[in-house]
């Protein structure tokens, strides 16, 4: 048996926890497809791929993975459509559309709609001519900007700031709607390289801006975009849409898409945020705030619609309906004082993790319930997910989500092991078994016919 399918139950200190985890581990079948999927569960293949190369969405997976799972689901584009409740950069939708499926996505982050809508546009020759005309009218550089500065303007060197803001005003004056949308999306795509911040870890790290000629960078990116539209056009006949909203309200989005397409939901392929401290709103705050997709107040309000992570304040001890999750929270709460005694330091961050896990799995339960209700009988749902660990306690996210999905009515067909997952050097040192035991998997669910 390959290493990553080793039973994780053996690594829990508490006997009750060990046997509870062993019981759910033993319920499922696992396949080792590391050779095939290890390169596909991240965004590395996107660098050279049309559409996907426009903007690096670090948390995305490959369209090749989607293509493969759609083939395995055996659904037919004449009767079924495809959905992604947490669409990110649109890998699922783009791949489904290429295969002739109608497809829709949902994401709580409005920047995802900017990204995916741009990919889904099929500009006409006239739209492209307007974009060419716009490029001809661009100066080599703008020298001043008279308007007011949006939030986070200090993330940009002064000359880049003048150029970005003037360029945006210039784009907003374009009358052709498709051309304006493509140009504005391109403006968003170059923000990070023109800034002195980069997406890193749980947020943004400071570094010198790699680009100091904003206009040339914009021209290069827009030319790449036009090349992809012209050389790799997506099929026009299929229907697609991106909703900005929460996956917790998935059924309403799915019903309205089903009505428009006249088909049923046959496959769901998605990757949720992982059960860790990553906050997408922190990571994308430059696009959200400087890009004026949100006012600072709205940013704070909508941030809380995300699947919960530790940065979303809890204020009180939560309770979770899943006894296994409560058991893991107890295991973490027991291990924390031991670690603190050993290091002599209070670990305030890890103390937030039990409530993060309660919130995370409660939210994922709501999402799975919505997905089950929306899916046609016989339809498949694939969840690409990583595991995490706190103070040595493994959070076996794949089996926990499989268990919760079963409670909502799904059958669990398989758990595909895709690659080894990473944890911090600090944790590996303190708990050496974590170096080789955490995994990234695809949980394969199906709504069986009654
Ligand atoms: C791992 S990423 C998805 C990446 C995507 N599969 C791709 O290939 O680009 C997870 C996404 O979940 C979104 N998300 C977080 N909470 C959400 C919620 N409550 N409803 C919908 N989307 C949510 C995040 O904004 C993020 O885009």
Short mmCIF file of C-alpha atoms and ligand atoms in Angstrom, two decimals:
data_model
loop_
_atom_site.label_atom_id
_atom_site.label_comp_id
_atom_site.label_asym_id
_atom_site.label_seq_id
_atom_site.Cartn_x
_atom_site.Cartn_y
_atom_site.Cartn_z
CA UNK A 1 0.00 0.00 0.00
CA UNK A 2 1.48 3.43 -0.88
CA UNK A 3 2.56 5.57 2.04
CA UNK A 4 -0.10 8.26 1.69
CA UNK A 5 -2.86 5.72 2.17
CA UNK A 6 -1.38 4.63 5.48
CA UNK A 7 -3.92 4.79 8.23
CA UNK A 8 -3.66 8.14 9.91
CA UNK A 9 -5.58 6.90 12.96
CA UNK A 10 -2.35 5.53 14.44
CA UNK A 11 -1.03 9.09 14.95
CA UNK A 12 -3.70 10.23 17.44
CA UNK A 13 -2.66 10.09 21.09
CA UNK A 14 -6.11 9.53 22.53
CA UNK A 15 -7.51 5.98 22.17
CA UNK A 16 -11.10 7.15 21.61
CA UNK A 17 -9.95 9.49 18.85
CA UNK A 18 -7.83 6.73 17.28
CA UNK A 19 -10.71 4.30 17.03
CA UNK A 20 -13.20 6.95 15.79
CA UNK A 21 -10.82 8.02 13.01
CA UNK A 22 -9.99 4.39 12.18
CA UNK A 23 -13.72 3.63 11.83
CA UNK A 24 -14.30 6.32 9.21
CA UNK A 25 -10.98 5.66 7.43
CA UNK A 26 -12.01 2.02 7.02
CA UNK A 27 -15.35 2.94 5.50
CA UNK A 28 -13.89 4.33 2.27
CA UNK A 29 -11.87 3.02 -0.65
CA UNK A 30 -8.73 4.87 -1.74
CA UNK A 31 -6.82 4.90 -5.00
CA UNK A 32 -3.29 6.05 -5.48
CA UNK A 33 -3.23 8.23 -8.60
CA UNK A 34 -0.26 10.30 -7.55
CA UNK A 35 1.58 9.75 -10.85
CA UNK A 36 -1.30 11.19 -12.85
CA UNK A 37 -2.71 13.91 -10.58
CA UNK A 38 0.26 15.28 -8.62
CA UNK A 39 1.02 17.97 -11.26
CA UNK A 40 -2.64 18.76 -11.82
CA UNK A 41 -3.87 19.74 -8.36
CA UNK A 42 -2.01 23.04 -8.56
CA UNK A 43 -1.76 25.92 -11.00
CA UNK A 44 1.65 25.02 -12.50
CA UNK A 45 0.34 23.83 -15.88
CA UNK A 46 -1.59 27.11 -16.26
CA UNK A 47 1.51 29.19 -16.99
CA UNK A 48 1.49 28.21 -20.65
CA UNK A 49 -2.19 27.52 -21.08
CA UNK A 50 -4.43 29.90 -23.08
CA UNK A 51 -6.78 31.92 -20.81
CA UNK A 52 -5.33 30.46 -17.62
CA UNK A 53 -1.97 32.22 -18.19
CA UNK A 54 -3.51 35.71 -17.97
CA UNK A 55 -3.48 35.78 -14.21
CA UNK A 56 -1.81 33.51 -11.72
CA UNK A 57 -4.42 32.21 -9.28
CA UNK A 58 -2.15 30.46 -6.81
CA UNK A 59 -4.92 28.37 -5.31
CA UNK A 60 -6.23 27.03 -8.63
CA UNK A 61 -5.94 23.59 -10.21
CA UNK A 62 -5.36 22.51 -13.79
CA UNK A 63 -8.03 22.43 -16.50
CA UNK A 64 -6.55 19.00 -17.40
CA UNK A 65 -7.74 17.68 -14.02
CA UNK A 66 -11.25 18.98 -14.77
CA UNK A 67 -11.18 17.44 -18.23
CA UNK A 68 -10.29 14.05 -16.76
CA UNK A 69 -12.96 14.18 -14.04
CA UNK A 70 -15.61 15.23 -16.55
CA UNK A 71 -14.73 12.20 -18.69
CA UNK A 72 -15.03 9.97 -15.62
CA UNK A 73 -18.43 11.44 -14.72
CA UNK A 74 -19.81 10.25 -18.10
CA UNK A 75 -22.34 13.07 -18.32
CA UNK A 76 -23.64 14.35 -21.63
CA UNK A 77 -23.66 18.04 -22.64
CA UNK A 78 -27.07 17.63 -24.29
CA UNK A 79 -28.81 16.90 -21.00
CA UNK A 80 -26.50 18.14 -18.24
CA UNK A 81 -24.53 21.16 -17.20
CA UNK A 82 -21.49 21.56 -14.93
CA UNK A 83 -20.94 23.81 -11.91
CA UNK A 84 -18.22 25.03 -9.58
CA UNK A 85 -19.53 26.55 -6.29
CA UNK A 86 -16.12 28.17 -5.55
CA UNK A 87 -15.02 29.12 -9.01
CA UNK A 88 -11.75 31.00 -8.30
CA UNK A 89 -10.02 31.55 -11.65
CA UNK A 90 -12.59 29.46 -13.53
CA UNK A 91 -10.59 26.28 -14.31
CA UNK A 92 -13.75 24.12 -14.08
CA UNK A 93 -15.88 26.41 -16.22
CA UNK A 94 -13.27 26.93 -18.94
CA UNK A 95 -12.59 23.22 -19.21
CA UNK A 96 -16.31 22.32 -19.22
CA UNK A 97 -17.03 24.94 -21.88
CA UNK A 98 -14.23 23.57 -24.06
CA UNK A 99 -15.96 20.18 -23.88
CA UNK A 100 -19.24 21.74 -25.03
CA UNK A 101 -20.99 21.88 -21.63
CA UNK A 102 -23.12 24.70 -20.28
CA UNK A 103 -21.45 25.68 -17.02
CA UNK A 104 -21.74 28.16 -14.18
CA UNK A 105 -19.63 29.19 -11.23
CA UNK A 106 -20.12 30.98 -7.93
CA UNK A 107 -17.54 32.77 -5.83
CA UNK A 108 -17.85 35.07 -2.87
CA UNK A 109 -14.91 37.12 -4.14
CA UNK A 110 -16.03 39.60 -6.86
CA UNK A 111 -12.52 39.62 -8.35
CA UNK A 112 -13.18 36.01 -9.44
CA UNK A 113 -16.08 37.26 -11.54
CA UNK A 114 -13.75 39.81 -13.17
CA UNK A 115 -11.30 37.03 -14.04
CA UNK A 116 -13.77 34.42 -15.29
CA UNK A 117 -16.10 36.81 -17.13
CA UNK A 118 -13.11 38.04 -19.15
CA UNK A 119 -12.22 34.46 -20.08
CA UNK A 120 -15.80 33.69 -21.09
CA UNK A 121 -16.18 36.72 -23.37
CA UNK A 122 -16.06 36.03 -27.09
CA UNK A 123 -15.12 39.42 -28.53
CA UNK A 124 -16.20 40.26 -32.08
CA UNK A 125 -13.81 41.63 -34.72
CA UNK A 126 -15.29 45.05 -33.99
CA UNK A 127 -14.56 44.69 -30.23
CA UNK A 128 -10.96 43.70 -31.01
CA UNK A 129 -10.58 46.63 -33.41
CA UNK A 130 -11.69 49.00 -30.61
CA UNK A 131 -9.04 47.48 -28.32
CA UNK A 132 -6.37 47.95 -31.02
CA UNK A 133 -7.48 51.55 -31.43
CA UNK A 134 -7.25 52.06 -27.67
CA UNK A 135 -3.68 50.70 -27.63
CA UNK A 136 -2.72 53.09 -30.44
CA UNK A 137 -4.10 56.01 -28.42
CA UNK A 138 -2.07 55.14 -25.32
CA UNK A 139 0.80 57.46 -24.39
CA UNK A 140 4.19 55.93 -23.52
CA UNK A 141 3.51 57.05 -19.98
CA UNK A 142 1.12 59.34 -18.11
CA UNK A 143 2.78 62.12 -16.17
CA UNK A 144 0.09 63.24 -13.75
CA UNK A 145 -3.21 62.21 -12.23
CA UNK A 146 -5.72 64.70 -10.85
CA UNK A 147 -8.29 62.39 -9.29
CA UNK A 148 -8.34 61.08 -5.74
CA UNK A 149 -6.34 58.05 -4.64
CA UNK A 150 -8.20 54.81 -3.81
CA UNK A 151 -7.37 52.77 -0.68
CA UNK A 152 -4.00 50.99 -0.67
CA UNK A 153 -2.45 53.50 -3.08
CA UNK A 154 0.71 53.29 -0.96
CA UNK A 155 1.22 49.77 -2.36
CA UNK A 156 2.49 51.34 -5.60
CA UNK A 157 5.61 53.34 -6.48
CA UNK A 158 4.47 56.94 -7.27
CA UNK A 159 4.98 56.75 -11.03
CA UNK A 160 3.22 53.37 -11.31
CA UNK A 161 0.34 54.80 -9.28
CA UNK A 162 -0.08 57.77 -11.66
CA UNK A 163 0.01 55.44 -14.67
CA UNK A 164 -2.41 52.89 -13.24
CA UNK A 165 -4.99 55.46 -12.17
CA UNK A 166 -4.78 57.45 -15.42
CA UNK A 167 -4.96 54.23 -17.44
CA UNK A 168 -8.07 53.18 -15.55
CA UNK A 169 -9.81 56.51 -16.26
CA UNK A 170 -8.83 56.19 -19.91
CA UNK A 171 -10.30 52.63 -20.05
CA UNK A 172 -13.53 53.76 -18.37
CA UNK A 173 -14.05 56.29 -21.18
CA UNK A 174 -14.25 53.50 -23.81
CA UNK A 175 -17.84 53.17 -25.09
CA UNK A 176 -17.75 49.63 -26.53
CA UNK A 177 -18.79 47.51 -23.52
CA UNK A 178 -16.91 44.30 -24.40
CA UNK A 179 -13.71 46.17 -25.23
CA UNK A 180 -14.01 48.16 -21.97
CA UNK A 181 -14.52 44.96 -19.94
CA UNK A 182 -11.49 43.23 -21.49
CA UNK A 183 -9.26 46.29 -21.02
CA UNK A 184 -10.39 46.75 -17.43
CA UNK A 185 -9.81 43.06 -16.61
CA UNK A 186 -6.31 43.36 -18.04
CA UNK A 187 -5.76 46.40 -15.79
CA UNK A 188 -6.65 44.21 -12.78
CA UNK A 189 -4.35 41.41 -13.96
CA UNK A 190 -1.25 43.67 -13.93
CA UNK A 191 -1.87 45.27 -10.51
CA UNK A 192 0.28 42.86 -8.50
CA UNK A 193 3.40 43.11 -10.72
CA UNK A 194 3.09 46.91 -10.75
CA UNK A 195 2.88 47.05 -6.95
CA UNK A 196 5.44 46.63 -4.22
CA UNK A 197 3.45 43.76 -2.69
CA UNK A 198 3.19 40.11 -3.63
CA UNK A 199 0.78 37.41 -2.58
CA UNK A 200 2.63 35.38 -0.03
CA UNK A 201 1.67 33.03 2.76
CA UNK A 202 -1.49 34.29 4.40
CA UNK A 203 -1.54 37.74 2.83
CA UNK A 204 0.75 40.20 1.08
CA UNK A 205 4.51 40.56 1.53
CA UNK A 206 6.50 43.70 0.68
CA UNK A 207 9.01 43.63 -2.19
CA UNK A 208 10.17 46.14 -4.83
CA UNK A 209 7.72 46.39 -7.77
CA UNK A 210 9.06 44.13 -10.57
CA UNK A 211 7.51 46.42 -13.23
CA UNK A 212 8.24 50.12 -13.61
CA UNK A 213 6.79 50.63 -17.09
CA UNK A 214 3.06 50.15 -16.51
CA UNK A 215 2.00 50.89 -20.10
CA UNK A 216 4.40 48.38 -21.69
CA UNK A 217 3.31 45.74 -19.18
CA UNK A 218 -0.34 46.48 -19.99
CA UNK A 219 0.34 46.21 -23.75
CA UNK A 220 2.10 42.86 -23.35
CA UNK A 221 -0.70 41.39 -21.26
CA UNK A 222 -3.48 42.63 -23.52
CA UNK A 223 -1.67 41.20 -26.56
CA UNK A 224 -1.49 37.82 -24.82
CA UNK A 225 -5.23 38.04 -24.10
CA UNK A 226 -6.09 38.96 -27.70
CA UNK A 227 -3.89 36.12 -29.01
CA UNK A 228 -5.83 33.61 -26.89
CA UNK A 229 -9.23 34.95 -27.98
CA UNK A 230 -8.19 34.74 -31.64
CA UNK A 231 -6.24 31.46 -31.65
CA UNK A 232 -8.18 29.44 -29.07
CA UNK A 233 -11.79 30.64 -29.18
CA UNK A 234 -14.13 28.91 -26.71
CA UNK A 235 -17.26 27.35 -28.25
CA UNK A 236 -19.88 30.10 -28.48
CA UNK A 237 -23.00 27.94 -28.42
CA UNK A 238 -22.79 26.81 -24.78
CA UNK A 239 -24.23 28.90 -21.95
CA UNK A 240 -22.06 30.07 -19.04
CA UNK A 241 -22.38 32.42 -16.11
CA UNK A 242 -20.53 33.52 -12.97
CA UNK A 243 -22.46 34.60 -9.86
CA UNK A 244 -20.91 36.60 -7.05
CA UNK A 245 -22.28 35.10 -3.85
CA UNK A 246 -21.85 32.35 -1.33
CA UNK A 247 -21.78 28.63 -2.06
CA UNK A 248 -24.04 28.37 1.00
CA UNK A 249 -26.79 29.69 -1.34
CA UNK A 250 -25.83 27.39 -4.20
CA UNK A 251 -29.31 25.91 -4.90
CA UNK A 252 -30.81 29.27 -5.83
CA UNK A 253 -27.99 29.93 -8.34
CA UNK A 254 -28.27 26.41 -9.73
CA UNK A 255 -32.06 26.63 -10.13
CA UNK A 256 -31.83 29.88 -12.05
CA UNK A 257 -29.07 28.51 -14.31
CA UNK A 258 -31.04 25.30 -14.89
CA UNK A 259 -34.06 27.32 -15.95
CA UNK A 260 -31.95 29.32 -18.42
CA UNK A 261 -30.19 26.28 -19.91
CA UNK A 262 -33.12 23.83 -19.81
CA UNK A 263 -30.74 21.12 -18.51
CA UNK A 264 -29.92 19.49 -15.16
CA UNK A 265 -26.84 19.71 -13.00
CA UNK A 266 -24.75 16.63 -13.83
CA UNK A 267 -21.32 17.31 -12.33
CA UNK A 268 -19.77 19.57 -9.72
CA UNK A 269 -16.00 19.94 -9.61
CA UNK A 270 -14.47 22.25 -7.04
CA UNK A 271 -11.80 22.96 -4.51
CA UNK A 272 -12.86 24.68 -1.29
CA UNK A 273 -10.57 26.82 0.83
CA UNK A 274 -8.54 24.45 2.96
CA UNK A 275 -9.10 24.05 6.71
CA UNK A 276 -6.27 26.41 7.57
CA UNK A 277 -5.54 30.03 8.32
CA UNK A 278 -5.59 31.26 4.71
CA UNK A 279 -7.84 34.25 4.08
CA UNK A 280 -8.60 34.88 0.39
CA UNK A 281 -9.79 38.41 1.12
CA UNK A 282 -6.44 39.31 2.68
CA UNK A 283 -4.60 37.82 -0.27
CA UNK A 284 -6.75 39.66 -2.84
CA UNK A 285 -7.27 42.90 -0.94
CA UNK A 286 -5.25 44.94 -3.46
CA UNK A 287 -7.61 43.95 -6.30
CA UNK A 288 -10.69 44.31 -4.06
CA UNK A 289 -9.86 47.71 -2.50
CA UNK A 290 -7.46 49.49 -4.86
CA UNK A 291 -9.51 48.04 -7.74
CA UNK A 292 -12.62 49.51 -6.06
CA UNK A 293 -14.67 46.32 -6.24
CA UNK A 294 -15.55 47.08 -2.61
CA UNK A 295 -15.59 50.11 -0.34
CA UNK A 296 -13.56 49.44 2.85
CA UNK A 297 -16.85 48.93 4.78
CA UNK A 298 -18.27 46.48 2.25
CA UNK A 299 -14.94 44.64 2.21
CA UNK A 300 -15.30 43.96 5.96
CA UNK A 301 -18.93 42.87 5.58
CA UNK A 302 -18.42 40.50 2.63
CA UNK A 303 -15.23 39.02 4.06
CA UNK A 304 -17.46 37.26 6.56
CA UNK A 305 -19.35 35.42 3.81
CA UNK A 306 -16.29 33.30 3.13
CA UNK A 307 -16.03 29.73 4.37
CA UNK A 308 -14.76 30.43 7.86
CA UNK A 309 -11.07 30.77 8.66
CA UNK A 310 -9.40 31.97 11.83
CA UNK A 311 -9.24 35.60 10.72
CA UNK A 312 -13.02 35.82 10.62
CA UNK A 313 -13.82 36.71 14.19
CA UNK A 314 -15.88 34.24 16.18
CA UNK A 315 -16.35 36.15 19.41
CA UNK A 316 -17.63 33.08 21.23
CA UNK A 317 -17.01 29.39 21.47
CA UNK A 318 -18.81 27.71 18.56
CA UNK A 319 -20.39 24.33 18.58
CA UNK A 320 -20.26 21.96 15.64
CA UNK A 321 -22.78 19.23 14.83
CA UNK A 322 -20.09 16.75 13.77
CA UNK A 323 -18.80 14.72 16.74
CA UNK A 324 -15.57 13.83 14.92
CA UNK A 325 -14.73 17.48 14.47
CA UNK A 326 -15.47 18.14 18.15
CA UNK A 327 -13.15 15.23 19.01
CA UNK A 328 -10.33 16.74 16.95
CA UNK A 329 -10.93 20.11 18.63
CA UNK A 330 -10.59 18.39 22.02
CA UNK A 331 -7.36 16.71 20.86
CA UNK A 332 -5.96 20.08 19.78
CA UNK A 333 -7.08 21.75 23.03
CA UNK A 334 -5.32 18.99 24.99
CA UNK A 335 -2.09 19.29 23.00
CA UNK A 336 -1.81 23.10 23.14
CA UNK A 337 -0.87 23.43 26.88
CA UNK A 338 1.73 20.64 26.44
CA UNK A 339 3.32 22.52 23.55
CA UNK A 340 3.15 25.82 25.48
CA UNK A 341 4.79 24.20 28.50
CA UNK A 342 7.57 22.83 26.30
CA UNK A 343 8.24 26.13 24.48
CA UNK A 344 7.43 28.48 27.38
CA UNK A 345 5.30 30.57 24.98
CA UNK A 346 1.54 31.04 24.71
CA UNK A 347 0.42 29.99 21.24
CA UNK A 348 -2.45 32.42 20.65
CA UNK A 349 -2.80 31.51 16.99
CA UNK A 350 -3.22 27.75 17.50
CA UNK A 351 -5.73 28.48 20.27
CA UNK A 352 -8.00 29.91 17.52
CA UNK A 353 -7.86 26.74 15.43
CA UNK A 354 -10.55 24.61 17.17
CA UNK A 355 -13.16 27.30 16.51
CA UNK A 356 -11.85 27.73 12.97
CA UNK A 357 -12.40 23.99 12.40
CA UNK A 358 -15.90 24.10 13.90
CA UNK A 359 -16.82 27.04 11.64
CA UNK A 360 -15.15 25.49 8.58
CA UNK A 361 -16.88 22.10 8.77
CA UNK A 362 -20.23 23.64 9.70
CA UNK A 363 -20.03 25.86 6.58
CA UNK A 364 -18.88 22.97 4.39
CA UNK A 365 -21.84 20.93 5.68
CA UNK A 366 -24.21 23.66 4.51
CA UNK A 367 -22.49 23.75 1.11
CA UNK A 368 -22.62 19.94 0.71
CA UNK A 369 -26.31 19.95 1.58
CA UNK A 370 -26.96 22.57 -1.11
CA UNK A 371 -24.91 20.65 -3.68
CA UNK A 372 -26.77 17.41 -2.96
CA UNK A 373 -30.15 19.10 -3.35
CA UNK A 374 -29.16 20.67 -6.68
CA UNK A 375 -27.48 17.68 -8.33
CA UNK A 376 -29.43 15.42 -10.70
CA UNK A 377 -29.74 11.74 -9.70
CA UNK A 378 -26.67 9.83 -10.81
CA UNK A 379 -24.65 13.08 -10.91
CA UNK A 380 -21.10 13.32 -9.53
CA UNK A 381 -19.39 15.77 -7.21
CA UNK A 382 -15.60 15.92 -6.96
CA UNK A 383 -13.91 17.84 -4.14
CA UNK A 384 -10.19 18.58 -4.42
CA UNK A 385 -8.89 19.13 -0.90
CA UNK A 386 -5.75 19.27 1.20
CA UNK A 387 -5.25 18.13 4.79
CA UNK A 388 -3.81 20.17 7.64
CA UNK A 389 -2.44 19.55 11.14
CA UNK A 390 -2.30 21.59 14.36
CA UNK A 391 0.00 20.78 17.28
CA UNK A 392 0.54 17.38 15.69
CA UNK A 393 -3.17 16.59 15.38
CA UNK A 394 -3.97 15.63 11.77
CA UNK A 395 -7.18 17.13 10.38
CA UNK A 396 -8.15 14.45 7.82
CA UNK A 397 -10.24 16.85 5.76
CA UNK A 398 -10.89 14.39 2.91
CA UNK A 399 -12.44 11.68 5.11
CA UNK A 400 -14.26 14.24 7.28
CA UNK A 401 -15.86 15.83 4.19
CA UNK A 402 -16.71 12.34 2.88
CA UNK A 403 -18.39 11.56 6.21
CA UNK A 404 -20.36 14.83 6.21
CA UNK A 405 -21.33 14.32 2.54
CA UNK A 406 -22.71 10.86 3.40
CA UNK A 407 -24.84 12.43 6.12
CA UNK A 408 -26.27 14.77 3.48
CA UNK A 409 -27.20 11.79 1.24
CA UNK A 410 -24.17 11.36 -1.04
CA UNK A 411 -22.52 8.00 -1.74
CA UNK A 412 -18.73 8.11 -1.43
CA UNK A 413 -17.32 6.24 -4.45
CA UNK A 414 -13.61 6.76 -3.84
CA UNK A 415 -10.94 8.99 -2.37
CA UNK A 416 -8.20 9.58 -4.94
CA UNK A 417 -4.82 10.38 -3.38
CA UNK A 418 -3.14 13.01 -5.57
CA UNK A 419 0.01 14.09 -3.79
CA UNK A 420 1.72 14.64 -0.49
CA UNK A 421 0.61 17.84 1.27
CA UNK A 422 2.99 20.19 3.04
CA UNK A 423 3.03 21.46 6.59
CA UNK A 424 5.32 24.01 8.25
CA UNK A 425 8.96 23.13 8.99
CA UNK A 426 8.24 23.85 12.65
CA UNK A 427 5.49 21.21 12.78
CA UNK A 428 7.58 18.66 10.85
CA UNK A 429 10.37 19.09 13.36
CA UNK A 430 8.12 18.70 16.38
CA UNK A 431 6.00 15.87 14.87
CA UNK A 432 8.18 13.99 12.33
CA UNK A 433 5.32 11.72 11.16
CA UNK A 434 3.71 14.77 9.51
CA UNK A 435 6.51 14.87 6.89
CA UNK A 436 5.11 11.90 5.02
CA UNK A 437 1.49 11.48 6.06
CA UNK A 438 -0.50 14.53 4.94
CA UNK A 439 -2.11 14.32 1.53
CA UNK A 440 -4.09 16.18 -1.09
CA UNK A 441 -7.01 14.16 -2.45
CA UNK A 442 -10.10 14.17 -4.59
CA UNK A 443 -13.22 13.04 -2.74
CA UNK A 444 -15.50 11.40 -5.35
CA UNK A 445 -19.18 11.63 -4.44
CA UNK A 446 -22.31 10.61 -6.28
CA UNK A 447 -26.02 11.21 -5.83
CA UNK A 448 -27.31 7.70 -6.32
CA UNK A 449 -30.77 7.10 -7.78
CA UNK A 450 -33.36 6.24 -5.15
C1 LIG B 1 -9.14 26.84 -3.84
S1 LIG B 1 -9.95 28.25 -4.47
C2 LIG B 1 -10.72 27.66 -5.92
C3 LIG B 1 -9.77 27.65 -7.09
C4 LIG B 1 -10.38 27.15 -8.39
N1 LIG B 1 -10.70 25.73 -8.32
C5 LIG B 1 -9.45 27.40 -9.56
O1 LIG B 1 -8.97 26.45 -10.19
O2 LIG B 1 -9.15 28.56 -9.81
C6 LIG B 1 -11.28 28.42 -3.34
C7 LIG B 1 -12.25 29.56 -3.68
O3 LIG B 1 -13.31 29.51 -2.74
C8 LIG B 1 -13.80 30.84 -2.65
N2 LIG B 1 -14.71 30.92 -1.47
C9 LIG B 1 -14.43 31.03 -0.16
N3 LIG B 1 -15.55 31.05 0.56
C10 LIG B 1 -16.59 30.94 -0.32
C11 LIG B 1 -18.01 30.89 -0.18
N4 LIG B 1 -18.61 30.97 1.01
N5 LIG B 1 -18.75 30.77 -1.30
C12 LIG B 1 -18.18 30.73 -2.54
N6 LIG B 1 -16.83 30.78 -2.72
C13 LIG B 1 -16.06 30.87 -1.63
C14 LIG B 1 -12.54 31.67 -2.56
O4 LIG B 1 -12.81 33.03 -2.88
C15 LIG B 1 -11.66 30.95 -3.60
O5 LIG B 1 -11.76 31.58 -4.85
#
